[in-house]
Short mmCIF file of C-alpha atoms (C1' of nucleotides) in Angstrom, two decimals:
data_model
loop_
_atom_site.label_atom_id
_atom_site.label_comp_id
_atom_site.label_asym_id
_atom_site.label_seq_id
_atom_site.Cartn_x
_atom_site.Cartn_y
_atom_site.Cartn_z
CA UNK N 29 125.04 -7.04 155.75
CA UNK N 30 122.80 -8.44 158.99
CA UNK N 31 120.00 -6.27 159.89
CA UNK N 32 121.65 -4.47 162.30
CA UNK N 33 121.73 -1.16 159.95
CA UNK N 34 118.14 -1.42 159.29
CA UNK N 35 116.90 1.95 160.76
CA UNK N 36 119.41 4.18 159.60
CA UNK N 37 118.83 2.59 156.32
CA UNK N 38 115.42 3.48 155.97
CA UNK N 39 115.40 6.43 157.17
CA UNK N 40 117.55 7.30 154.43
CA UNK N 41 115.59 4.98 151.98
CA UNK N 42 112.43 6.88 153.53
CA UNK N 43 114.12 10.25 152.52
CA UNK N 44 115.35 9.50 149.39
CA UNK N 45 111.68 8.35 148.25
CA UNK N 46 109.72 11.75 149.62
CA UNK N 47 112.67 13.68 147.32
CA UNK N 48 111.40 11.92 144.68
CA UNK N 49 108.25 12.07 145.58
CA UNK N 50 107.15 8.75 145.65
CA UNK N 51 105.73 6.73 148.99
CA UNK N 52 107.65 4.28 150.86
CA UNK N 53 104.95 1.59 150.79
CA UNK N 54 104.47 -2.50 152.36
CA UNK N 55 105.81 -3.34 149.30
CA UNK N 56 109.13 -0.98 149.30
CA UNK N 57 109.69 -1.91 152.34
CA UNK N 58 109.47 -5.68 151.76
CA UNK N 59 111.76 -4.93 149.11
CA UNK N 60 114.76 -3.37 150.71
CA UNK N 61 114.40 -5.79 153.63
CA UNK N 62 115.43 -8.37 151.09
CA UNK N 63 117.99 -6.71 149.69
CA UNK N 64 119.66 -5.60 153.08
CA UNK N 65 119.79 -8.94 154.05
CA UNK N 66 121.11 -10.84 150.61
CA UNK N 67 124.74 -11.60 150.37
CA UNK N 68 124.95 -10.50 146.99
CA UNK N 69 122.60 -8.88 144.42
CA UNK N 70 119.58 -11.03 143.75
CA UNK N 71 117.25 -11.83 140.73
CA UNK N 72 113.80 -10.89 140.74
CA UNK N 73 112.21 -13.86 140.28
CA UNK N 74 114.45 -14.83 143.39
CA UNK N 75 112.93 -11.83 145.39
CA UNK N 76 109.79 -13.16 144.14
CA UNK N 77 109.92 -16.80 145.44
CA UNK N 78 111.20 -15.31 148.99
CA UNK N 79 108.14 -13.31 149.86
CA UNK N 80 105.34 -14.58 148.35
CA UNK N 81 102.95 -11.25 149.14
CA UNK N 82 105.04 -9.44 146.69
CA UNK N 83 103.16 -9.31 142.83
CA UNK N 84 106.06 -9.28 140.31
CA UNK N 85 104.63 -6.43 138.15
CA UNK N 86 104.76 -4.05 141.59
CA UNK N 87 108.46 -5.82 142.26
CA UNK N 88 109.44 -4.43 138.86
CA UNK N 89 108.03 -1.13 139.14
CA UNK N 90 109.16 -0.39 142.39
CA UNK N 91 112.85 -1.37 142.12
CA UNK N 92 112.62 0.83 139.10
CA UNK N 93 111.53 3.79 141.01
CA UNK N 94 113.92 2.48 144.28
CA UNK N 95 116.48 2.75 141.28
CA UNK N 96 115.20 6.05 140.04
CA UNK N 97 115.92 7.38 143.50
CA UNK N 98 119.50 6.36 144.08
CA UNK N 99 118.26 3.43 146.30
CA UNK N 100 118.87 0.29 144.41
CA UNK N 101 121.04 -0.87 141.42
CA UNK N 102 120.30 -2.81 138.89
CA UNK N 103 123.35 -5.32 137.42
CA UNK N 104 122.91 -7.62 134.35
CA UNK N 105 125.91 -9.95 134.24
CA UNK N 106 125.91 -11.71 130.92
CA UNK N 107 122.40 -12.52 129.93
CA UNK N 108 119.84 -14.37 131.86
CA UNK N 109 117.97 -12.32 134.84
CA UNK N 110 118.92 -8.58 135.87
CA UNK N 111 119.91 -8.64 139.30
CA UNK N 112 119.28 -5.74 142.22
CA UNK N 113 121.54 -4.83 145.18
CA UNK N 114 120.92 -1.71 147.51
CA UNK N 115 123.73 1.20 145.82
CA UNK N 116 126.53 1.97 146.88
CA UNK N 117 125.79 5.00 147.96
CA UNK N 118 122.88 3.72 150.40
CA UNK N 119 125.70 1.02 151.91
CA UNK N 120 128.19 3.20 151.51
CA UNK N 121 130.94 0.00 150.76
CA UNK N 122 132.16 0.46 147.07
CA UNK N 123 132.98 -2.73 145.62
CA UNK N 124 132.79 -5.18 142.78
CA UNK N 125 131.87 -8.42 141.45
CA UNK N 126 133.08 -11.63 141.26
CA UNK N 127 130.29 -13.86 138.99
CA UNK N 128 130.20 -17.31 138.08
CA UNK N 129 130.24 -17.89 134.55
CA UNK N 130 128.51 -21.13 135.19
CA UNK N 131 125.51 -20.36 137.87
CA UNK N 132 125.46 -16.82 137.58
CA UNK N 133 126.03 -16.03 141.51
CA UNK N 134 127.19 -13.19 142.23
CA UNK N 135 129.56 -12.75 145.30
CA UNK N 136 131.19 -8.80 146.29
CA UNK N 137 134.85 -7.87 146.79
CA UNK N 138 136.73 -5.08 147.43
CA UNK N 139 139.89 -4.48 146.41
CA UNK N 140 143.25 -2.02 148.00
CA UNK N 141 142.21 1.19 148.54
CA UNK N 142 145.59 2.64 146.24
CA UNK N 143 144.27 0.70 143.85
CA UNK N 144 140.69 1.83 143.53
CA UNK N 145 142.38 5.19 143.50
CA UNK N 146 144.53 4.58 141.07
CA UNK N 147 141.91 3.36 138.80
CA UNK N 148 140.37 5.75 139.45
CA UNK N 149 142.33 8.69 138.82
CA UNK N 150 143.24 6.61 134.86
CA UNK N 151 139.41 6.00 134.28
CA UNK N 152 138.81 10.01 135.17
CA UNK N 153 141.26 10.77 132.62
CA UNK N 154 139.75 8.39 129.78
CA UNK N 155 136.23 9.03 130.47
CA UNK N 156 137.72 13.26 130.15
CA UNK N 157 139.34 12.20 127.08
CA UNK N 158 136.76 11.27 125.66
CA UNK N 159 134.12 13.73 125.88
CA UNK N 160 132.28 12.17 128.26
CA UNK N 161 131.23 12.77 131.67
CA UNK N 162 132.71 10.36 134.30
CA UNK N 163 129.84 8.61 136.54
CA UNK N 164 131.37 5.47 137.79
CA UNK N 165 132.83 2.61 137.09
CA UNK N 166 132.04 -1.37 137.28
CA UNK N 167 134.47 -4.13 137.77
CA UNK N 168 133.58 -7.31 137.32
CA UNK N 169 135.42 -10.42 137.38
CA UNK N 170 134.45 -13.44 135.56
CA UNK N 171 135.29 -17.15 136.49
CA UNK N 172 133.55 -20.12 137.68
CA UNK N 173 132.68 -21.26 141.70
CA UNK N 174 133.56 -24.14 143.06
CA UNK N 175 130.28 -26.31 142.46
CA UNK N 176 130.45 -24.92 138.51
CA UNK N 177 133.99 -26.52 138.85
CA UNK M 10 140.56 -1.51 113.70
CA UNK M 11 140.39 -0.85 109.47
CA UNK M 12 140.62 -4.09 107.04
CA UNK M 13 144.00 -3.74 106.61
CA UNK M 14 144.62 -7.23 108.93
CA UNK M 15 141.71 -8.64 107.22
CA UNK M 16 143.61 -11.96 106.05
CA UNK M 17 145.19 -12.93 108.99
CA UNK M 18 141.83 -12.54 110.72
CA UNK M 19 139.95 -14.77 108.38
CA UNK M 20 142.47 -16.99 108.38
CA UNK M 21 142.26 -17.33 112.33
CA UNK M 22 138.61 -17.28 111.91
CA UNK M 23 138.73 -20.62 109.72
CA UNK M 24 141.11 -22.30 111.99
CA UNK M 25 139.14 -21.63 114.97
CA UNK M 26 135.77 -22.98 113.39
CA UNK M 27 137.42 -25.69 111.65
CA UNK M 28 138.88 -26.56 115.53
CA UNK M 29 135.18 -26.70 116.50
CA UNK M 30 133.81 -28.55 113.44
CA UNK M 31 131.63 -25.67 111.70
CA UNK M 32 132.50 -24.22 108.01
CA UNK M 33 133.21 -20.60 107.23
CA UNK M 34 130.00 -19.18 105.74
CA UNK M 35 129.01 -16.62 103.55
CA UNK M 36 127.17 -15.19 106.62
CA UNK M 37 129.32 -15.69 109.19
CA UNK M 38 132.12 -13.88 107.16
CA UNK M 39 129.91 -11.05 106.91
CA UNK M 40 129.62 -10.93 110.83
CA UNK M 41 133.54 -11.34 111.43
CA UNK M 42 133.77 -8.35 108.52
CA UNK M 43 130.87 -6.08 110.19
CA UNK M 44 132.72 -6.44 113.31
CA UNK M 45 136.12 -6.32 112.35
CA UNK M 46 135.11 -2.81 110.53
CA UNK M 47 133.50 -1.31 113.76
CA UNK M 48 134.56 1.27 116.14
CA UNK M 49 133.31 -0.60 118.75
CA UNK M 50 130.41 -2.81 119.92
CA UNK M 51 127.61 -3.08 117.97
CA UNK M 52 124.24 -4.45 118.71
CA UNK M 53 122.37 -7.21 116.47
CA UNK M 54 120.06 -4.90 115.20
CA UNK M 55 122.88 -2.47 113.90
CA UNK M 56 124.09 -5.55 111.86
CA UNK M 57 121.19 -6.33 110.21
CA UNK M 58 120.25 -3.06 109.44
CA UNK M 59 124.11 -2.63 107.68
CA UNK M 60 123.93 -5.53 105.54
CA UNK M 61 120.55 -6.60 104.74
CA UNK M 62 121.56 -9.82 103.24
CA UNK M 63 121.75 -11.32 106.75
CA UNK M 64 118.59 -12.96 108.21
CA UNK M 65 117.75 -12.46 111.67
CA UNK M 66 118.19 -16.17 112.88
CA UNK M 67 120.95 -17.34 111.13
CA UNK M 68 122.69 -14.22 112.67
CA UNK M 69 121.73 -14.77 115.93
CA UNK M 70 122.75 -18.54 115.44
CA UNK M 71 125.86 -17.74 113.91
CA UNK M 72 127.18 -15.20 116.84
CA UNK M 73 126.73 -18.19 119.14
CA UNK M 74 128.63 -20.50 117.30
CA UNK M 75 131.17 -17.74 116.74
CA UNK M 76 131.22 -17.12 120.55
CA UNK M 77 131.28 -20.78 121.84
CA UNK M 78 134.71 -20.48 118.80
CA UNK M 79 136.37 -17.66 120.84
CA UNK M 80 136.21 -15.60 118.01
CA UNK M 81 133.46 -12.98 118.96
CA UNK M 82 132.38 -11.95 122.63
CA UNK M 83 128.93 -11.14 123.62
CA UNK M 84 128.32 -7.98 126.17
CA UNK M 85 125.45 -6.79 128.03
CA UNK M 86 125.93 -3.13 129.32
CA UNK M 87 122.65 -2.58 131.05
CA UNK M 88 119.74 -3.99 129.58
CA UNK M 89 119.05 -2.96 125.49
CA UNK M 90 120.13 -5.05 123.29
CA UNK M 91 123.37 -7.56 123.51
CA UNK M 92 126.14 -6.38 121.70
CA UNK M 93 129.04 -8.39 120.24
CA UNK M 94 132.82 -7.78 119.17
CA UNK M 95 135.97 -9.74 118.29
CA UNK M 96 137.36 -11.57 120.77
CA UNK M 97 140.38 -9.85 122.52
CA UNK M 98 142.19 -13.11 121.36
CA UNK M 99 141.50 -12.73 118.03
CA UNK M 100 142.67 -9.36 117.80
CA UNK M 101 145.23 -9.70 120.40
CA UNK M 102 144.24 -6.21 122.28
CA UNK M 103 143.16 -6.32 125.66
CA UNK M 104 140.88 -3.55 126.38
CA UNK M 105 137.80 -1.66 128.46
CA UNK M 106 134.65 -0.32 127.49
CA UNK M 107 133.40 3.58 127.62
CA UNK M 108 129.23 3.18 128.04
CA UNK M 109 127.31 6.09 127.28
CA UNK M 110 124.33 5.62 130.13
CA UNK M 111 122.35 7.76 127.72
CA UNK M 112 122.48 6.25 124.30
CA UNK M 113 124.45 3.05 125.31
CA UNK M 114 126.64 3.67 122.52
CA UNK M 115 129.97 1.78 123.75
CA UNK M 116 133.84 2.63 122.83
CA UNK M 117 137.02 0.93 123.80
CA UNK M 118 139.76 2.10 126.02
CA UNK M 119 142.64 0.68 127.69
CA UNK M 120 144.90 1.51 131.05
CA UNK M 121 148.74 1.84 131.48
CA UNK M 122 150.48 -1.98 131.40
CA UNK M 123 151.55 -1.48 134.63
CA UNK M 124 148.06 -0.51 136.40
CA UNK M 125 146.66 -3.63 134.80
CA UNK M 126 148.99 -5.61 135.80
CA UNK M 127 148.55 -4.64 139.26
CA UNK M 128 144.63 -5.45 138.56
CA UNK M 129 145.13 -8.74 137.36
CA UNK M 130 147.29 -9.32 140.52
CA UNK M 131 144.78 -8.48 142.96
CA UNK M 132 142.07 -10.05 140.69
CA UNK M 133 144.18 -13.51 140.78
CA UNK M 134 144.08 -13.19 144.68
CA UNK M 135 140.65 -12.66 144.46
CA UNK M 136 140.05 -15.57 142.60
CA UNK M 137 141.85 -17.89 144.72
CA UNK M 138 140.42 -16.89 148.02
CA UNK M 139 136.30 -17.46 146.96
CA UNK M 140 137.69 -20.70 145.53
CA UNK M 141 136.91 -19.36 142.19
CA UNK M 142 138.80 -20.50 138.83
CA UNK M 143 139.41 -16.89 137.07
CA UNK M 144 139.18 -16.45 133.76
CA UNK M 145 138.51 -12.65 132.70
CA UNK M 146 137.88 -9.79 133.83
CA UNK M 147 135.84 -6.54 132.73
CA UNK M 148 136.32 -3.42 133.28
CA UNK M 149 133.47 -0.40 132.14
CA UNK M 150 133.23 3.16 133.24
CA UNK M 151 130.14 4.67 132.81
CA UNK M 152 128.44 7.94 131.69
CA UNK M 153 127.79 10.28 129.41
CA UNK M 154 128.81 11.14 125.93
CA UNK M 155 128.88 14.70 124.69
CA UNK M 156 126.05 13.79 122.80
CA UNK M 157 123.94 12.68 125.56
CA UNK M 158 125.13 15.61 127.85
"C1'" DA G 21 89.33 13.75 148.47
"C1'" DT G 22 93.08 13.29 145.64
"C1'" DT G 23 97.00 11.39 144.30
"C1'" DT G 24 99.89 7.30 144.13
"C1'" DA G 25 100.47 2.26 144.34
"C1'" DT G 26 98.80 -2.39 143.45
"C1'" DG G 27 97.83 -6.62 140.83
"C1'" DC G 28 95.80 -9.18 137.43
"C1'" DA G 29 95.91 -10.27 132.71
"C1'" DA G 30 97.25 -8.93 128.21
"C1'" DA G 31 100.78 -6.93 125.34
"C1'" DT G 32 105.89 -6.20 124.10
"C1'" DC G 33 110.06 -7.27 122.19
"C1'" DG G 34 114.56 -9.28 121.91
"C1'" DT G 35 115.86 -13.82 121.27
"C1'" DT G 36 115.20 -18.86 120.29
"C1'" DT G 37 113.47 -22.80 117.85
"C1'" DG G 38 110.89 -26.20 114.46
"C1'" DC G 39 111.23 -27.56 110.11
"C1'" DA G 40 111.82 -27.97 105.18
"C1'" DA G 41 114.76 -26.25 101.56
"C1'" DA G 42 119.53 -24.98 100.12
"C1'" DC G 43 124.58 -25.88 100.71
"C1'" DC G 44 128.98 -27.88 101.22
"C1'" DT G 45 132.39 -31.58 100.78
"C1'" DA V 7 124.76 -39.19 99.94
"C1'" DG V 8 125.33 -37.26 104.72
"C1'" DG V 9 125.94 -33.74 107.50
"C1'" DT V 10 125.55 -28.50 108.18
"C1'" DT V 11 123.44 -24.08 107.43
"C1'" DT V 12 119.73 -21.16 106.14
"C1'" DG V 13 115.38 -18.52 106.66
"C1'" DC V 14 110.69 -18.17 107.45
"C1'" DA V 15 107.28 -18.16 110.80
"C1'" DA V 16 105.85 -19.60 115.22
"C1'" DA V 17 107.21 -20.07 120.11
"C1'" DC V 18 109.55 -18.26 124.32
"C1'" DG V 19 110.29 -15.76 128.35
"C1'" DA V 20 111.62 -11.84 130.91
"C1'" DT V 21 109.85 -7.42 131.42
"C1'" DT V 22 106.20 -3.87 130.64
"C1'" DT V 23 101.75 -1.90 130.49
"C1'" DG V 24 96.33 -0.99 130.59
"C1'" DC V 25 93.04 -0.49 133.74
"C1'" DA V 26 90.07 -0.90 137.62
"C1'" DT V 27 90.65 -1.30 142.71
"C1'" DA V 28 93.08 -0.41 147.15
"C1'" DA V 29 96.19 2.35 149.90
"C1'" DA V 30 98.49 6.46 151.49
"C1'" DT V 31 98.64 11.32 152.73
#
DNA sequence: ATTTATGCAAATCGTTTGCAAACCT
DNA sequence: AGGTTTGCAAACGATTTGCATAAAT
């Protein structure tokens, strides 16, 4: 994820706001800049220390109204810090996450296409089985990096 | 999950916190019994509110030392409150969680042997090539129960 | 001009901790 | 006795919110 995609992306970020109607601000901007250019979803307070012009109680509210709008998503891996990576949607690259049990980093995969398909033609059928209405699904695998040994 | 296994839990329950040097309480058989009698995973709060005889630290200090046991695991579905249920060890069922975005009310599922199996194979793979050491994985579709339209 | 966004500081709220009393073996 | 566990109340820390000012359309 360079910078590469950066126009198309906020042109769509840009369009996604003004449905919502909400304004695609210095600080938005600043936002989904950091974001487009992490490797893997990021903490807040890590946003924070990046770009110091940004006030944490705007960074909260505005990557819950980025979330509101389909933009960002928000993932909480065990406890500590909620993380944020741009959605799936916006990238348009489904995948999943490998996090370190010890550190907390949080690196993306992907896995076989069949396989996501398969998944999720079972999890369609369980989510239908039980009343409820299918939105997506998270996969998440747990282990420990190489520094956490 | 009734109390029909009820002895040979406890009696895993005693050898696991006698493995880590910590007795079998009053109130920490009251957690293993809350849990072993849910549905699913419940929050803190639900606890204490089913069996007021529990105090709010000693609950919180006793799921930890439960956890760090194996005998309970500790989830986070979105943000809300942590929610806790018997280790898939201890009750020797590997399974998935059903979140209700709405209420965050959580139920379990599983998937066909064979479609996990193929998971765990592309998980191990996975694993390997970010030099991580796998341990678990986790598995949640989300959305909405009937309740929560 | 009017509505929306910002940022500081104060408030929230789930969770953690200090400490003295109660418990277990 | 000697170590562990308990429970109250106070402390914590990430996130949220009130409110007056600045920015955007």
């Amino acid at each position: 994820m360079g910078t590469g995609d950066a126009p198309e992306l906020n042109d769509l970020v840009a369009a996604r706001l003004d449905a919502h109607d909400h304004r695609y601000t210095r600080g938005r901007r600043a936002l989904v800049e950091a974001l487009a250019q992490s490797a893997g979803p990021v903490t807040i307070s890590e946003i924070l220390s990046r770009d110091s012009s940004l006030s944490m109680s705007s960074t909260y509210r505005n990557l819950a109204v980025l979330e509101d709008a389909g933009i960002v998503h928000r993932i909480v891996t065990s406890d500590e810090h909620a993380r944020y990576e741009l959605d799936d949607a916006v990238t348009e690259w489904h995948h999943h996450h490998l996090v370190c049990a010890g550190c907390g980093t949080v690196l993306d995969f992907t896995i076989p296409d069949d396989l996501e398909a398969s998944l999720n033609r079972v999890l369609r059928r369980v989510a239908r089985a039980n009343g409820f209405t299918s939105e997506h699904h998270r996969l998440d695998l747990i282990g420990r990096c190489q520094a956490c040994g």
